[in-house]
Short mmCIF file of C-alpha atoms and ligand atoms in Angstrom, two decimals:
data_model
loop_
_atom_site.label_atom_id
_atom_site.label_comp_id
_atom_site.label_asym_id
_atom_site.label_seq_id
_atom_site.Cartn_x
_atom_site.Cartn_y
_atom_site.Cartn_z
CA UNK A 1 -42.14 -24.43 8.52
CA UNK A 2 -41.85 -25.51 12.15
CA UNK A 3 -38.63 -26.28 14.00
CA UNK A 4 -37.71 -27.24 17.57
CA UNK A 5 -34.97 -24.77 18.46
CA UNK A 6 -32.80 -25.34 21.51
CA UNK A 7 -32.44 -21.67 22.35
CA UNK A 8 -30.47 -21.95 25.57
CA UNK A 9 -29.48 -24.31 28.34
CA UNK A 10 -32.51 -26.51 29.16
CA UNK A 11 -34.81 -24.58 26.80
CA UNK A 12 -36.50 -25.76 23.57
CA UNK A 13 -39.01 -23.62 21.67
CA UNK A 14 -40.99 -24.84 18.67
CA UNK A 15 -41.19 -21.88 16.29
CA UNK A 16 -41.58 -20.93 12.62
CA UNK A 17 -38.31 -20.77 10.70
CA UNK A 18 -37.48 -20.09 7.06
CA UNK A 19 -37.47 -23.03 4.63
CA UNK A 20 -33.99 -23.95 3.38
CA UNK A 21 -34.87 -23.71 -0.35
CA UNK A 22 -33.66 -25.92 -3.17
CA UNK A 23 -30.72 -28.28 -2.67
CA UNK A 24 -27.39 -27.34 -4.27
CA UNK A 25 -25.05 -29.62 -6.25
CA UNK A 26 -24.61 -33.05 -4.58
CA UNK A 27 -27.22 -32.17 -1.98
CA UNK A 28 -30.74 -33.37 -1.25
CA UNK A 29 -33.69 -31.72 0.44
CA UNK A 30 -35.16 -34.03 3.07
CA UNK A 31 -38.41 -33.90 5.01
CA UNK A 32 -37.54 -35.42 8.40
CA UNK A 33 -40.34 -37.69 9.67
CA UNK A 34 -38.94 -39.21 12.85
CA UNK A 35 -36.08 -38.18 15.11
CA UNK A 36 -34.77 -40.22 18.03
CA UNK A 37 -33.53 -38.52 21.19
CA UNK A 38 -30.45 -39.89 22.91
CA UNK A 39 -28.08 -39.33 25.80
CA UNK A 40 -25.89 -36.98 23.77
CA UNK A 41 -28.99 -34.88 22.99
CA UNK A 42 -29.64 -34.61 26.73
CA UNK A 43 -26.02 -33.50 27.27
CA UNK A 44 -26.36 -30.85 24.54
CA UNK A 45 -29.73 -29.68 25.85
CA UNK A 46 -28.20 -29.31 29.33
CA UNK A 47 -25.08 -27.56 27.98
CA UNK A 48 -22.71 -30.36 29.03
CA UNK A 49 -21.18 -31.45 25.73
CA UNK A 50 -17.50 -31.78 26.64
CA UNK A 51 -15.82 -30.50 23.49
CA UNK A 52 -17.97 -27.37 23.11
CA UNK A 53 -18.26 -25.17 26.18
CA UNK A 54 -19.08 -21.69 24.94
CA UNK A 55 -22.90 -21.23 25.20
CA UNK A 56 -22.82 -18.76 22.29
CA UNK A 57 -21.49 -21.59 20.09
CA UNK A 58 -23.97 -24.14 21.49
CA UNK A 59 -27.17 -22.10 21.10
CA UNK A 60 -29.39 -21.57 19.28
CA UNK A 61 -29.27 -25.00 17.64
CA UNK A 62 -31.82 -27.28 16.02
CA UNK A 63 -30.94 -30.72 17.42
CA UNK A 64 -31.72 -34.15 15.97
CA UNK A 65 -29.04 -36.53 14.65
CA UNK A 66 -30.96 -39.86 14.76
CA UNK A 67 -33.24 -39.19 11.85
CA UNK A 68 -35.25 -40.71 9.07
CA UNK A 69 -37.28 -38.90 6.45
CA UNK A 70 -38.26 -38.67 2.82
CA UNK A 71 -36.36 -36.98 0.01
CA UNK A 72 -38.34 -34.01 -1.33
CA UNK A 73 -35.89 -32.88 -4.01
CA UNK A 74 -32.57 -34.02 -5.41
CA UNK A 75 -30.01 -31.39 -6.37
CA UNK A 76 -27.81 -31.50 -9.49
CA UNK A 77 -24.84 -33.89 -9.66
CA UNK A 78 -26.04 -36.31 -7.01
CA UNK A 79 -23.84 -39.37 -7.51
CA UNK A 80 -26.15 -42.06 -6.17
CA UNK A 81 -29.54 -43.28 -7.46
CA UNK A 82 -31.41 -41.00 -5.04
CA UNK A 83 -34.86 -39.75 -6.01
CA UNK A 84 -37.71 -37.69 -4.60
CA UNK A 85 -40.07 -39.82 -2.50
CA UNK A 86 -37.38 -42.19 -1.22
CA UNK A 87 -37.26 -42.86 2.49
CA UNK A 88 -33.79 -42.39 3.91
CA UNK A 89 -31.84 -42.50 7.17
CA UNK A 90 -29.35 -39.72 7.87
CA UNK A 91 -25.68 -40.49 8.54
CA UNK A 92 -24.81 -37.43 10.64
CA UNK A 93 -21.04 -37.43 10.04
CA UNK A 94 -19.11 -34.97 7.85
CA UNK A 95 -15.30 -34.95 8.10
CA UNK A 96 -12.72 -32.31 7.11
CA UNK A 97 -10.63 -34.63 4.93
CA UNK A 98 -7.25 -33.24 5.93
CA UNK A 99 -6.59 -33.92 9.65
CA UNK A 100 -4.58 -36.93 10.84
CA UNK A 101 -7.67 -39.11 11.53
CA UNK A 102 -9.03 -38.32 8.05
CA UNK A 103 -5.64 -39.04 6.44
CA UNK A 104 -5.69 -42.60 7.80
CA UNK A 105 -9.27 -43.25 6.69
CA UNK A 106 -10.93 -42.59 10.04
CA UNK A 107 -13.01 -39.52 9.25
CA UNK A 108 -15.51 -40.72 11.86
CA UNK A 109 -13.00 -39.50 14.45
CA UNK A 110 -12.12 -36.31 12.50
CA UNK A 111 -10.58 -33.51 14.60
CA UNK A 112 -12.90 -31.04 12.85
CA UNK A 113 -15.95 -33.28 12.68
CA UNK A 114 -19.29 -31.69 11.80
CA UNK A 115 -22.32 -33.64 12.99
CA UNK A 116 -25.87 -32.97 11.90
CA UNK A 117 -27.79 -31.83 14.97
CA UNK A 118 -24.66 -31.02 16.98
CA UNK A 119 -22.27 -28.75 15.04
CA UNK A 120 -24.90 -27.77 12.49
CA UNK A 121 -28.68 -27.74 12.55
CA UNK A 122 -30.33 -31.13 12.72
CA UNK A 123 -33.54 -32.89 11.86
CA UNK A 124 -35.99 -31.48 14.42
CA UNK A 125 -37.41 -29.28 11.64
CA UNK A 126 -39.70 -29.91 8.72
CA UNK A 127 -37.09 -29.53 5.97
CA UNK A 128 -33.35 -29.98 5.89
CA UNK A 129 -30.72 -29.82 3.14
CA UNK A 130 -27.98 -32.46 3.51
CA UNK A 131 -25.14 -33.74 1.33
CA UNK A 132 -26.30 -36.71 -0.78
CA UNK A 133 -23.43 -38.75 0.71
CA UNK A 134 -25.15 -38.55 4.10
CA UNK A 135 -28.49 -40.13 3.15
CA UNK A 136 -29.03 -43.89 2.95
CA UNK A 137 -32.18 -45.38 1.38
CA UNK A 138 -34.06 -47.67 3.80
CA UNK A 139 -36.86 -49.00 1.60
CA UNK A 140 -40.30 -49.04 3.16
CA UNK A 141 -39.20 -49.02 6.81
CA UNK A 142 -41.31 -47.07 9.27
CA UNK A 143 -39.53 -43.74 9.95
CA UNK A 144 -39.45 -44.32 13.73
CA UNK A 145 -37.68 -47.65 13.20
CA UNK A 146 -35.34 -46.16 10.59
CA UNK A 147 -34.43 -43.48 13.14
CA UNK A 148 -32.95 -46.27 15.29
CA UNK A 149 -30.36 -46.97 12.55
CA UNK A 150 -28.09 -44.20 13.84
CA UNK A 151 -27.69 -45.59 17.40
CA UNK A 152 -27.36 -49.08 15.89
CA UNK A 153 -24.56 -47.69 13.69
CA UNK A 154 -22.65 -46.74 16.85
CA UNK A 155 -23.02 -50.34 18.02
CA UNK A 156 -21.81 -51.63 14.65
CA UNK A 157 -18.77 -49.36 14.94
CA UNK A 158 -18.17 -50.64 18.48
CA UNK A 159 -18.13 -54.34 17.55
CA UNK A 160 -15.84 -53.57 14.60
CA UNK A 161 -13.49 -51.60 16.83
CA UNK A 162 -13.65 -54.31 19.51
CA UNK A 163 -12.94 -56.96 16.81
CA UNK A 164 -15.84 -59.08 18.09
CA UNK A 165 -16.00 -62.48 16.37
CA UNK A 166 -18.25 -65.53 16.57
CA UNK A 167 -17.94 -67.58 19.72
CA UNK A 168 -16.58 -64.75 21.88
CA UNK A 169 -18.06 -63.58 25.17
CA UNK A 170 -19.02 -59.91 25.23
CA UNK A 171 -20.06 -58.19 28.45
CA UNK A 172 -22.03 -54.99 27.81
CA UNK A 173 -22.31 -52.64 30.77
CA UNK A 174 -25.42 -50.46 30.51
CA UNK A 175 -28.71 -51.65 28.98
CA UNK A 176 -29.82 -48.30 27.54
CA UNK A 177 -30.43 -47.85 23.79
CA UNK A 178 -26.73 -48.26 22.93
CA UNK A 179 -26.46 -51.33 25.17
CA UNK A 180 -29.50 -52.84 23.45
CA UNK A 181 -28.09 -51.97 20.02
CA UNK A 182 -24.82 -53.62 21.08
CA UNK A 183 -26.73 -56.77 22.03
CA UNK A 184 -28.12 -56.80 18.47
CA UNK A 185 -24.81 -56.06 16.76
CA UNK A 186 -22.68 -58.48 18.82
CA UNK A 187 -25.11 -61.42 18.58
CA UNK A 188 -25.35 -60.72 14.84
CA UNK A 189 -21.62 -61.50 14.70
CA UNK A 190 -22.20 -64.78 16.55
CA UNK A 191 -20.93 -63.66 19.96
CA UNK A 192 -22.58 -64.43 23.32
CA UNK A 193 -23.67 -61.31 25.20
CA UNK A 194 -24.18 -60.57 28.89
CA UNK A 195 -26.02 -57.30 29.47
CA UNK A 196 -25.41 -55.69 32.89
CA UNK A 197 -27.56 -52.94 34.40
CA UNK A 198 -29.21 -51.78 37.61
CA UNK A 199 -32.68 -51.52 36.04
CA UNK A 200 -34.73 -54.71 35.66
CA UNK A 201 -37.02 -53.10 33.05
CA UNK A 202 -34.07 -52.37 30.76
CA UNK A 203 -32.64 -55.86 31.20
CA UNK A 204 -36.01 -57.42 30.36
CA UNK A 205 -35.84 -55.72 26.94
CA UNK A 206 -32.39 -57.18 26.43
CA UNK A 207 -33.58 -60.63 27.43
CA UNK A 208 -36.29 -60.31 24.77
CA UNK A 209 -33.46 -59.89 22.23
CA UNK A 210 -32.13 -63.27 23.36
CA UNK A 211 -29.10 -62.24 25.42
CA UNK A 212 -28.19 -63.09 29.02
CA UNK A 213 -28.67 -60.45 31.68
CA UNK A 214 -27.23 -59.57 35.08
CA UNK A 215 -28.90 -57.13 37.44
CA UNK A 216 -26.65 -55.45 39.99
CA UNK A 217 -27.26 -52.77 42.56
CA UNK A 218 -25.46 -49.47 42.17
CA UNK A 219 -22.52 -50.18 44.45
CA UNK A 220 -22.27 -53.92 43.94
CA UNK A 221 -19.39 -55.31 41.85
CA UNK A 222 -20.36 -57.30 38.78
CA UNK A 223 -16.84 -58.56 38.09
CA UNK A 224 -17.10 -61.98 39.76
CA UNK A 225 -20.56 -62.81 38.39
CA UNK A 226 -19.68 -61.66 34.84
CA UNK A 227 -16.42 -63.62 34.94
CA UNK A 228 -18.33 -66.72 35.99
CA UNK A 229 -20.80 -66.17 33.13
CA UNK A 230 -17.93 -66.03 30.61
CA UNK A 231 -16.17 -69.02 32.16
CA UNK A 232 -12.58 -69.88 31.30
CA UNK A 233 -10.31 -66.86 31.21
CA UNK A 234 -13.06 -64.25 31.33
CA UNK A 235 -14.79 -62.30 28.55
CA UNK A 236 -12.69 -61.48 25.49
CA UNK A 237 -14.51 -58.13 25.16
CA UNK A 238 -16.06 -55.73 27.71
CA UNK A 239 -17.99 -52.71 26.45
CA UNK A 240 -18.67 -49.73 28.74
CA UNK A 241 -21.99 -48.26 27.60
CA UNK A 242 -23.37 -46.90 30.87
CA UNK A 243 -21.64 -43.52 31.04
CA UNK A 244 -20.48 -44.20 34.60
CA UNK A 245 -16.80 -43.23 34.54
CA UNK A 246 -15.99 -45.42 37.54
CA UNK A 247 -16.90 -48.56 35.57
CA UNK A 248 -13.86 -48.44 33.27
CA UNK A 249 -11.59 -49.86 36.01
CA UNK A 250 -13.83 -52.87 36.78
CA UNK A 251 -14.10 -53.44 33.00
CA UNK A 252 -10.30 -53.68 32.83
CA UNK A 253 -10.35 -56.03 35.80
CA UNK A 254 -13.03 -58.21 34.23
CA UNK A 255 -11.68 -58.58 30.70
CA UNK A 256 -9.52 -61.60 29.82
CA UNK A 257 -5.75 -61.26 29.50
CA UNK A 258 -5.06 -59.83 26.01
CA UNK A 259 -8.75 -58.85 25.72
CA UNK A 260 -10.40 -55.62 24.60
CA UNK A 261 -12.23 -52.99 26.64
CA UNK A 262 -14.26 -50.59 24.49
CA UNK A 263 -15.61 -47.33 25.90
CA UNK A 264 -18.57 -46.03 23.89
CA UNK A 265 -20.40 -43.95 26.50
CA UNK A 266 -19.85 -40.23 26.98
CA UNK A 267 -18.78 -38.87 30.34
CA UNK A 268 -16.89 -35.76 31.34
CA UNK A 269 -16.07 -37.29 34.74
CA UNK A 270 -12.64 -38.55 35.80
CA UNK A 271 -12.12 -41.91 37.46
CA UNK A 272 -8.91 -43.67 38.51
CA UNK A 273 -7.66 -46.82 36.77
CA UNK A 274 -4.99 -49.29 37.87
CA UNK A 275 -2.41 -48.45 35.22
CA UNK A 276 -0.48 -51.70 35.72
CA UNK A 277 -3.39 -53.69 34.29
CA UNK A 278 -2.46 -52.34 30.84
CA UNK A 279 1.01 -53.96 30.66
CA UNK A 280 0.28 -56.87 33.00
CA UNK A 281 -2.80 -58.03 31.08
CA UNK A 282 -1.72 -56.52 27.74
CA UNK A 283 -5.26 -55.36 27.08
CA UNK A 284 -6.52 -52.89 24.49
CA UNK A 285 -8.62 -50.04 25.89
CA UNK A 286 -10.40 -48.52 22.91
CA UNK A 287 -12.67 -45.52 22.39
CA UNK A 288 -15.50 -45.33 19.88
CA UNK A 289 -16.71 -42.13 18.27
CA UNK A 290 -19.25 -42.06 15.42
CA UNK A 291 -19.29 -44.60 12.61
CA UNK A 292 -17.95 -44.59 9.08
CA UNK A 293 -20.21 -44.71 6.02
CA UNK A 294 -19.65 -48.45 5.46
CA UNK A 295 -20.65 -49.14 9.06
CA UNK A 296 -23.74 -46.97 8.63
CA UNK A 297 -24.68 -49.05 5.57
CA UNK A 298 -24.21 -52.18 7.72
CA UNK A 299 -26.54 -50.69 10.35
CA UNK A 300 -29.17 -50.04 7.64
CA UNK A 301 -28.87 -53.70 6.71
CA UNK A 302 -28.96 -54.94 10.34
CA UNK A 303 -32.07 -52.92 11.21
CA UNK A 304 -33.67 -54.11 7.96
CA UNK A 305 -33.12 -57.74 9.03
CA UNK A 306 -34.09 -57.18 12.69
CA UNK A 307 -37.01 -54.77 12.23
CA UNK A 308 -39.06 -56.11 15.11
CA UNK A 309 -36.16 -55.96 17.54
CA UNK A 310 -35.37 -52.40 16.40
CA UNK A 311 -39.04 -51.37 16.61
CA UNK A 312 -39.22 -52.69 20.19
CA UNK A 313 -36.60 -50.13 21.22
CA UNK A 314 -38.97 -47.26 20.39
CA UNK A 315 -41.06 -46.97 23.54
CA UNK A 316 -42.37 -43.40 23.34
CA UNK A 317 -43.46 -41.08 20.56
CA UNK A 318 -44.10 -37.33 20.75
CA UNK A 319 -45.22 -34.75 18.19
CA UNK A 320 -42.76 -32.05 17.12
CA UNK A 321 -44.72 -29.41 19.04
CA UNK A 322 -44.01 -31.40 22.24
CA UNK A 323 -40.25 -31.78 21.72
CA UNK A 324 -39.37 -30.01 25.00
CA UNK A 325 -41.66 -32.37 26.90
CA UNK A 326 -40.15 -35.36 25.05
CA UNK A 327 -36.65 -34.32 26.12
CA UNK A 328 -37.64 -33.73 29.76
CA UNK A 329 -39.67 -36.94 29.94
CA UNK A 330 -36.96 -39.14 28.43
CA UNK A 331 -34.34 -37.70 30.79
CA UNK A 332 -36.45 -38.17 33.91
CA UNK A 333 -37.87 -41.66 33.19
CA UNK A 334 -34.89 -43.92 32.33
CA UNK A 335 -36.58 -47.07 33.69
CA UNK A 336 -39.58 -46.56 31.44
CA UNK A 337 -38.21 -44.85 28.31
CA UNK A 338 -35.86 -46.80 26.07
CA UNK A 339 -35.99 -44.64 22.95
CA UNK A 340 -38.20 -41.57 22.65
CA UNK A 341 -38.90 -40.52 19.08
CA UNK A 342 -40.27 -37.20 17.85
CA UNK A 343 -42.65 -37.56 14.87
CA UNK A 344 -42.75 -34.62 12.48
CA UNK A 345 -45.88 -33.55 10.61
ZN1 ZN B 401 -27.53 -40.40 19.39
ZN1 ZN B 402 -10.61 -34.50 9.61
#
């Protein structure tokens, strides 16, 4: 079978690899059909993944954590009603079960987390064995749309963590795929959303989802305009989804007294904050990692209800043999590419 192997920094080769064989107890064999590429894939591809630095640990690796496919075979002792032929989305998270985060029911932030496509081989290959607990049936959804469930699950986690409720004002900084997914997840809870970005093309997609937008230039402050949009005391929630480290401070400035700032984007950069804002405004500054299984199920449901909105996020499709090109193209065309998806034969 064919697999796209990231063999070194900035290098992907599509080669023949051995099939995984039959699934073991409580496992299923899946045929991945569509795999989304995201910012964290670009980081991995470029060798800039923060927690893992040793190249011999990073490579070779088969990437792909935003995946949908069809079950080929169900192993013995699978607890759920899974069957061959079912289309599923993959929840990439496996937790150790014994660290502090796991002990308080937050395995999504496990100290020894193992993610499909990051810590172990992912879905950019024609067959993959995964634990049955990590596949979620999606009905008859198109695989490329079902592949969007994983980024939407991060947005679901973010609005849960940010305690977003109906009637609140949520400013989302960054109108990339996670920003768009946040627009979906926050409006689904009944909140008003302002999406902020430098790229008009990305904001136009957000506007099509029915949220307000604000275009700013790179070194222009958005604080005053976003505060005016929220009215009153300012937005109850600000979500940093752009990956620009220097935008955490303006987020803290913008948020209402006693509000929540949620950082969902990955950055290895450092940026100063005005520490006094924490006690003076008594704000929560929260981080978001992956999602829990209940949140993944909620994302399956949300994408099922908003299929057209989710489908609109998929702007580019590539065949497996062109995975390297897909990665390069998506990285170099942010104004044009929202979500690039690799289709597997
Ligand atoms: Zn992702
Ligand atoms: Zn753990």
